[in-house]
């Protein structure tokens, strides 16, 4: 008697409803798929089309230069001390009359950033006293080897802009590192160009730097001439 009752229950209206719901369940799932098939595609065609980053995006680091070509880094190691991931290694060196790489007494002789450790927090940028270290928008830092993700000074140093004179060379005559920091130096001077021409006559930046020195109307040399 119990078996007959069970059989009648499973074959009743409720049993048929459950069977239909189970049959139509995959159809409902495909309905979501089909509805999205006709919507505009949102896939980015990377790397052929790259989505622009935010203006203040924390990307690849850069070691900056002053307008005359000298490096801003003074080898103080504050960025390395501020790094919570211990990703930065700096070794300072002394500037000499024949090897002046930055204004003042010292420069960053060795500079490395290990992007296997870097968390892109930006604390190194805040610690830098001369704004030598900044972060750009470049996010393509993947590589085939671990060694390739340890960037050296040559990898991080900003390229020379038109009119800059490649270091080493003397500071602008009569200026201090404070004058550089305040932006008083706006271009190389003819004295700097002459020094490099004597020491490195084949330097490829001489011609453009000479034109920049001749056309500079706001730098220290121009003010001296006006006096």
mmCIF file of C-alpha atoms in Angstrom:
data_model
loop_
_atom_site.group_PDB
_atom_site.id
_atom_site.type_symbol
_atom_site.label_atom_id
_atom_site.label_comp_id
_atom_site.label_asym_id
_atom_site.label_seq_id
_atom_site.Cartn_x
_atom_site.Cartn_y
_atom_site.Cartn_z
ATOM 1 C CA UNK A 1 0.000 0.000 0.000
ATOM 2 C CA UNK A 2 2.857 2.334 0.874
ATOM 3 C CA UNK A 3 4.591 1.555 -2.430
ATOM 4 C CA UNK A 4 1.430 2.427 -4.396
ATOM 5 C CA UNK A 5 1.135 5.724 -2.520
ATOM 6 C CA UNK A 6 4.788 6.586 -3.249
ATOM 7 C CA UNK A 7 4.351 5.758 -6.930
ATOM 8 C CA UNK A 8 1.281 7.898 -7.239
ATOM 9 C CA UNK A 9 3.058 10.812 -5.569
ATOM 10 C CA UNK A 10 6.087 10.726 -7.885
ATOM 11 C CA UNK A 11 3.897 10.560 -10.950
ATOM 12 C CA UNK A 12 1.563 13.316 -9.802
ATOM 13 C CA UNK A 13 1.579 17.018 -10.744
ATOM 14 C CA UNK A 14 4.411 17.854 -8.322
ATOM 15 C CA UNK A 15 6.642 15.136 -9.745
ATOM 16 C CA UNK A 16 6.061 16.350 -13.292
ATOM 17 C CA UNK A 17 6.880 19.930 -12.237
ATOM 18 C CA UNK A 18 10.166 18.879 -10.746
ATOM 19 C CA UNK A 19 11.068 16.955 -13.876
ATOM 20 C CA UNK A 20 10.284 19.952 -16.078
ATOM 21 C CA UNK A 21 12.286 22.321 -13.870
ATOM 22 C CA UNK A 22 15.292 20.027 -14.035
ATOM 23 C CA UNK A 23 14.913 19.785 -17.805
ATOM 24 C CA UNK A 24 14.688 23.547 -18.288
ATOM 25 C CA UNK A 25 17.459 24.473 -15.827
ATOM 26 C CA UNK A 26 20.254 24.231 -18.444
ATOM 27 C CA UNK A 27 18.147 26.266 -20.853
ATOM 28 C CA UNK A 28 17.966 29.086 -18.313
ATOM 29 C CA UNK A 29 21.737 29.009 -17.987
ATOM 30 C CA UNK A 30 22.177 29.200 -21.744
ATOM 31 C CA UNK A 31 19.768 32.114 -21.741
ATOM 32 C CA UNK A 32 22.313 34.186 -19.822
ATOM 33 C CA UNK A 33 24.991 33.183 -22.322
ATOM 34 C CA UNK A 34 22.877 34.031 -25.360
ATOM 35 C CA UNK A 35 21.832 37.388 -23.918
ATOM 36 C CA UNK A 36 25.491 38.393 -23.524
ATOM 37 C CA UNK A 37 26.429 37.253 -27.019
ATOM 38 C CA UNK A 38 24.790 40.308 -28.563
ATOM 39 C CA UNK A 39 26.225 42.916 -26.185
ATOM 40 C CA UNK A 40 29.225 45.074 -27.222
ATOM 41 C CA UNK A 41 32.557 43.380 -26.517
ATOM 42 C CA UNK A 42 34.629 44.846 -23.680
ATOM 43 C CA UNK A 43 37.777 42.793 -24.249
ATOM 44 C CA UNK A 44 40.939 44.913 -24.517
ATOM 45 C CA UNK A 45 43.109 43.987 -27.485
ATOM 46 C CA UNK A 46 46.303 44.101 -25.416
ATOM 47 C CA UNK A 47 49.141 44.601 -26.287
ATOM 48 C CA UNK A 48 47.994 46.182 -29.548
ATOM 49 C CA UNK A 49 45.573 48.531 -27.777
ATOM 50 C CA UNK A 50 46.609 49.626 -24.286
ATOM 51 C CA UNK A 51 44.237 51.140 -21.766
ATOM 52 C CA UNK A 52 45.618 54.447 -20.431
ATOM 53 C CA UNK A 53 46.573 54.429 -16.769
ATOM 54 C CA UNK A 54 45.605 57.013 -14.178
ATOM 55 C CA UNK A 55 47.838 60.121 -14.114
ATOM 56 C CA UNK A 56 49.217 59.216 -10.673
ATOM 57 C CA UNK A 57 49.590 55.504 -11.335
ATOM 58 C CA UNK A 58 52.555 53.942 -9.509
ATOM 59 C CA UNK A 59 54.597 52.305 -12.247
ATOM 60 C CA UNK A 60 58.242 51.917 -13.157
ATOM 61 C CA UNK A 61 60.740 54.141 -11.339
ATOM 62 C CA UNK A 62 62.884 56.767 -13.018
ATOM 63 C CA UNK A 63 66.048 58.588 -11.928
ATOM 64 C CA UNK A 64 65.752 62.165 -13.133
ATOM 65 C CA UNK A 65 68.254 64.738 -14.389
ATOM 66 C CA UNK A 66 68.646 68.494 -14.159
ATOM 67 C CA UNK A 67 68.270 70.580 -17.338
ATOM 68 C CA UNK A 68 72.040 70.718 -17.872
ATOM 69 C CA UNK A 69 72.296 66.915 -17.759
ATOM 70 C CA UNK A 70 73.623 66.372 -14.224
ATOM 71 C CA UNK A 71 71.883 63.667 -12.204
ATOM 72 C CA UNK A 72 69.553 64.585 -9.353
ATOM 73 C CA UNK A 73 70.439 61.552 -7.230
ATOM 74 C CA UNK A 74 72.955 62.393 -4.482
ATOM 75 C CA UNK A 75 73.406 58.843 -3.180
ATOM 76 C CA UNK A 76 71.919 59.602 0.249
ATOM 77 C CA UNK A 77 70.246 56.146 0.477
ATOM 78 C CA UNK A 78 67.070 57.559 2.072
ATOM 79 C CA UNK A 79 64.957 55.729 -0.500
ATOM 80 C CA UNK A 80 66.594 52.432 0.466
ATOM 81 C CA UNK A 81 65.966 53.083 4.154
ATOM 82 C CA UNK A 82 62.313 53.970 3.480
ATOM 83 C CA UNK A 83 61.596 50.861 1.384
ATOM 84 C CA UNK A 84 59.531 48.380 3.454
ATOM 85 C CA UNK A 85 60.329 45.528 1.051
ATOM 86 C CA UNK A 86 64.110 46.063 1.012
ATOM 87 C CA UNK A 87 63.931 46.309 -2.782
ATOM 88 C CA UNK A 88 66.370 49.209 -3.272
ATOM 89 C CA UNK A 89 70.149 49.126 -3.067
ATOM 90 C CA UNK A 90 72.145 52.367 -3.298
ATOM 91 C CA UNK A 91 75.864 52.940 -3.043
ATOM 92 C CA UNK A 92 77.013 56.544 -3.066
ATOM 93 C CA UNK A 93 80.209 57.881 -4.562
ATOM 94 C CA UNK A 94 82.181 61.120 -4.287
ATOM 95 C CA UNK A 95 82.087 63.681 -7.056
ATOM 96 C CA UNK A 96 85.505 64.814 -8.269
ATOM 97 C CA UNK A 97 86.604 67.690 -10.522
ATOM 98 C CA UNK A 98 87.040 65.208 -13.356
ATOM 99 C CA UNK A 99 83.932 63.208 -12.507
ATOM 100 C CA UNK A 100 81.050 65.472 -11.469
ATOM 101 C CA UNK A 101 77.842 63.493 -11.952
ATOM 102 C CA UNK A 102 75.492 65.487 -9.723
ATOM 103 C CA UNK A 103 75.479 68.876 -7.954
ATOM 104 C CA UNK A 104 77.149 68.778 -4.562
ATOM 105 C CA UNK A 105 79.601 66.328 -3.069
ATOM 106 C CA UNK A 106 78.101 62.903 -3.787
ATOM 107 C CA UNK A 107 76.128 60.998 -6.406
ATOM 108 C CA UNK A 108 74.495 57.588 -6.732
ATOM 109 C CA UNK A 109 77.337 55.436 -8.040
ATOM 110 C CA UNK A 110 75.312 52.196 -7.825
ATOM 111 C CA UNK A 111 71.521 52.130 -7.914
ATOM 112 C CA UNK A 112 69.368 49.002 -8.146
ATOM 113 C CA UNK A 113 65.667 48.254 -7.723
ATOM 114 C CA UNK A 114 64.558 44.645 -7.367
ATOM 115 C CA UNK A 115 61.097 44.451 -8.937
ATOM 116 C CA UNK A 116 60.676 40.937 -7.573
ATOM 117 C CA UNK A 117 60.331 42.615 -4.168
ATOM 118 C CA UNK A 118 58.958 46.076 -4.974
ATOM 119 C CA UNK A 119 55.348 46.624 -3.829
ATOM 120 C CA UNK A 120 55.008 50.027 -5.602
ATOM 121 C CA UNK A 121 53.983 51.806 -2.403
ATOM 122 C CA UNK A 122 55.779 55.042 -3.324
ATOM 123 C CA UNK A 123 57.472 55.559 0.052
ATOM 124 C CA UNK A 124 60.835 55.867 -1.708
ATOM 125 C CA UNK A 125 59.454 58.798 -3.702
ATOM 126 C CA UNK A 126 58.356 60.600 -0.557
ATOM 127 C CA UNK A 127 61.761 60.071 1.071
ATOM 128 C CA UNK A 128 63.828 61.486 -1.813
ATOM 129 C CA UNK A 129 65.090 64.990 -0.855
ATOM 130 C CA UNK A 130 65.912 66.106 -4.412
ATOM 131 C CA UNK A 131 63.008 64.616 -6.381
ATOM 132 C CA UNK A 132 65.557 62.427 -8.108
ATOM 133 C CA UNK A 133 63.308 59.373 -7.951
ATOM 134 C CA UNK A 134 59.804 59.408 -9.399
ATOM 135 C CA UNK A 135 57.363 56.798 -10.658
ATOM 136 C CA UNK A 136 56.012 56.756 -14.184
ATOM 137 C CA UNK A 137 53.073 55.010 -15.830
ATOM 138 C CA UNK A 138 54.957 52.070 -17.314
ATOM 139 C CA UNK A 139 53.470 48.817 -15.995
ATOM 140 C CA UNK A 140 55.043 46.341 -18.429
ATOM 141 C CA UNK A 141 57.716 44.891 -16.170
ATOM 142 C CA UNK A 142 57.386 41.175 -16.844
ATOM 143 C CA UNK A 143 60.436 39.287 -18.038
ATOM 144 C CA UNK A 144 61.689 35.779 -18.798
ATOM 145 C CA UNK A 145 64.359 35.756 -16.063
ATOM 146 C CA UNK A 146 64.578 36.813 -12.432
ATOM 147 C CA UNK A 147 67.867 38.584 -13.064
ATOM 148 C CA UNK A 148 66.204 40.792 -15.652
ATOM 149 C CA UNK A 149 63.828 42.191 -13.033
ATOM 150 C CA UNK A 150 66.679 43.724 -11.046
ATOM 151 C CA UNK A 151 66.957 47.131 -12.713
ATOM 152 C CA UNK A 152 70.301 48.926 -12.558
ATOM 153 C CA UNK A 153 71.076 52.629 -12.692
ATOM 154 C CA UNK A 154 71.494 52.463 -16.458
ATOM 155 C CA UNK A 155 67.984 51.000 -16.753
ATOM 156 C CA UNK A 156 66.396 53.589 -14.460
ATOM 157 C CA UNK A 157 68.202 56.771 -15.498
ATOM 158 C CA UNK A 158 66.035 59.115 -17.559
ATOM 159 C CA UNK A 159 67.194 59.527 -21.162
ATOM 160 C CA UNK A 160 68.905 62.767 -22.055
ATOM 161 C CA UNK A 161 66.483 65.312 -23.466
ATOM 162 C CA UNK A 162 67.333 67.585 -26.358
ATOM 163 C CA UNK A 163 69.861 70.154 -25.174
ATOM 164 C CA UNK A 164 71.126 68.248 -22.138
ATOM 165 C CA UNK A 165 74.850 67.610 -21.788
ATOM 166 C CA UNK A 166 75.866 64.093 -20.801
ATOM 167 C CA UNK A 167 77.559 63.800 -17.404
ATOM 168 C CA UNK A 168 80.163 63.951 -16.032
ATOM 169 C CA UNK A 169 80.873 67.659 -16.324
ATOM 170 C CA UNK A 170 81.288 70.576 -13.890
ATOM 171 C CA UNK A 171 78.374 72.374 -12.294
ATOM 172 C CA UNK A 172 77.308 75.723 -13.680
ATOM 173 C CA UNK A 173 79.923 78.196 -12.487
ATOM 174 C CA UNK A 174 78.915 80.168 -9.402
ATOM 175 C CA UNK A 175 75.983 77.919 -8.462
ATOM 176 C CA UNK A 176 75.302 75.570 -5.561
ATOM 177 C CA UNK A 177 73.254 72.423 -5.271
ATOM 178 C CA UNK A 178 70.507 74.620 -3.804
ATOM 179 C CA UNK A 179 70.411 76.678 -6.997
ATOM 180 C CA UNK A 180 69.910 73.488 -8.952
ATOM 181 C CA UNK A 181 67.114 72.347 -6.643
ATOM 182 C CA UNK A 182 65.309 75.696 -6.893
ATOM 183 C CA UNK A 183 65.348 75.470 -10.692
ATOM 184 C CA UNK A 184 67.777 78.315 -11.357
ATOM 185 C CA UNK A 185 69.725 76.166 -13.814
ATOM 186 C CA UNK A 186 67.666 75.856 -16.987
ATOM 187 C CA UNK A 187 70.242 74.707 -19.558
ATOM 188 C CA UNK A 188 73.928 73.885 -19.913
ATOM 189 C CA UNK A 189 76.360 76.774 -20.241
ATOM 190 C CA UNK A 190 79.021 77.390 -22.844
ATOM 191 C CA UNK A 191 81.696 76.730 -20.195
ATOM 192 C CA UNK A 192 80.264 73.283 -19.545
ATOM 193 C CA UNK A 193 80.079 72.568 -23.266
ATOM 194 C CA UNK A 194 83.696 73.646 -23.715
ATOM 195 C CA UNK A 195 84.809 71.391 -20.843
ATOM 196 C CA UNK A 196 83.105 68.343 -22.334
ATOM 197 C CA UNK A 197 84.448 69.202 -25.797
ATOM 198 C CA UNK A 198 87.958 69.165 -24.364
ATOM 199 C CA UNK A 199 87.509 65.965 -22.343
ATOM 200 C CA UNK A 200 85.206 64.038 -24.687
ATOM 201 C CA UNK A 201 85.293 65.598 -28.156
ATOM 202 C CA UNK A 202 83.220 62.758 -29.624
ATOM 203 C CA UNK A 203 80.336 63.178 -27.155
ATOM 204 C CA UNK A 204 77.090 63.038 -29.195
ATOM 205 C CA UNK A 205 75.301 65.551 -26.938
ATOM 206 C CA UNK A 206 77.736 68.408 -27.616
ATOM 207 C CA UNK A 207 76.012 69.895 -30.649
ATOM 208 C CA UNK A 208 72.521 70.101 -29.161
ATOM 209 C CA UNK A 209 73.897 71.286 -25.806
ATOM 210 C CA UNK A 210 75.828 74.043 -27.560
ATOM 211 C CA UNK A 211 72.646 75.283 -29.215
ATOM 212 C CA UNK A 212 70.790 75.166 -25.896
ATOM 213 C CA UNK A 213 73.547 77.127 -24.161
ATOM 214 C CA UNK A 214 73.512 79.783 -26.869
ATOM 215 C CA UNK A 215 69.737 80.210 -26.749
ATOM 216 C CA UNK A 216 69.285 80.147 -22.956
ATOM 217 C CA UNK A 217 67.988 83.519 -21.770
ATOM 218 C CA UNK A 218 66.980 82.702 -18.194
ATOM 219 C CA UNK A 219 69.848 80.663 -16.729
ATOM 220 C CA UNK A 220 72.813 81.793 -14.607
ATOM 221 C CA UNK A 221 75.003 82.542 -17.622
ATOM 222 C CA UNK A 222 72.378 84.802 -19.150
ATOM 223 C CA UNK A 223 71.963 86.727 -15.888
ATOM 224 C CA UNK A 224 75.723 87.191 -15.582
ATOM 225 C CA UNK A 225 75.838 88.571 -19.113
ATOM 226 C CA UNK A 226 73.029 91.006 -18.329
ATOM 227 C CA UNK A 227 74.967 92.363 -15.350
#
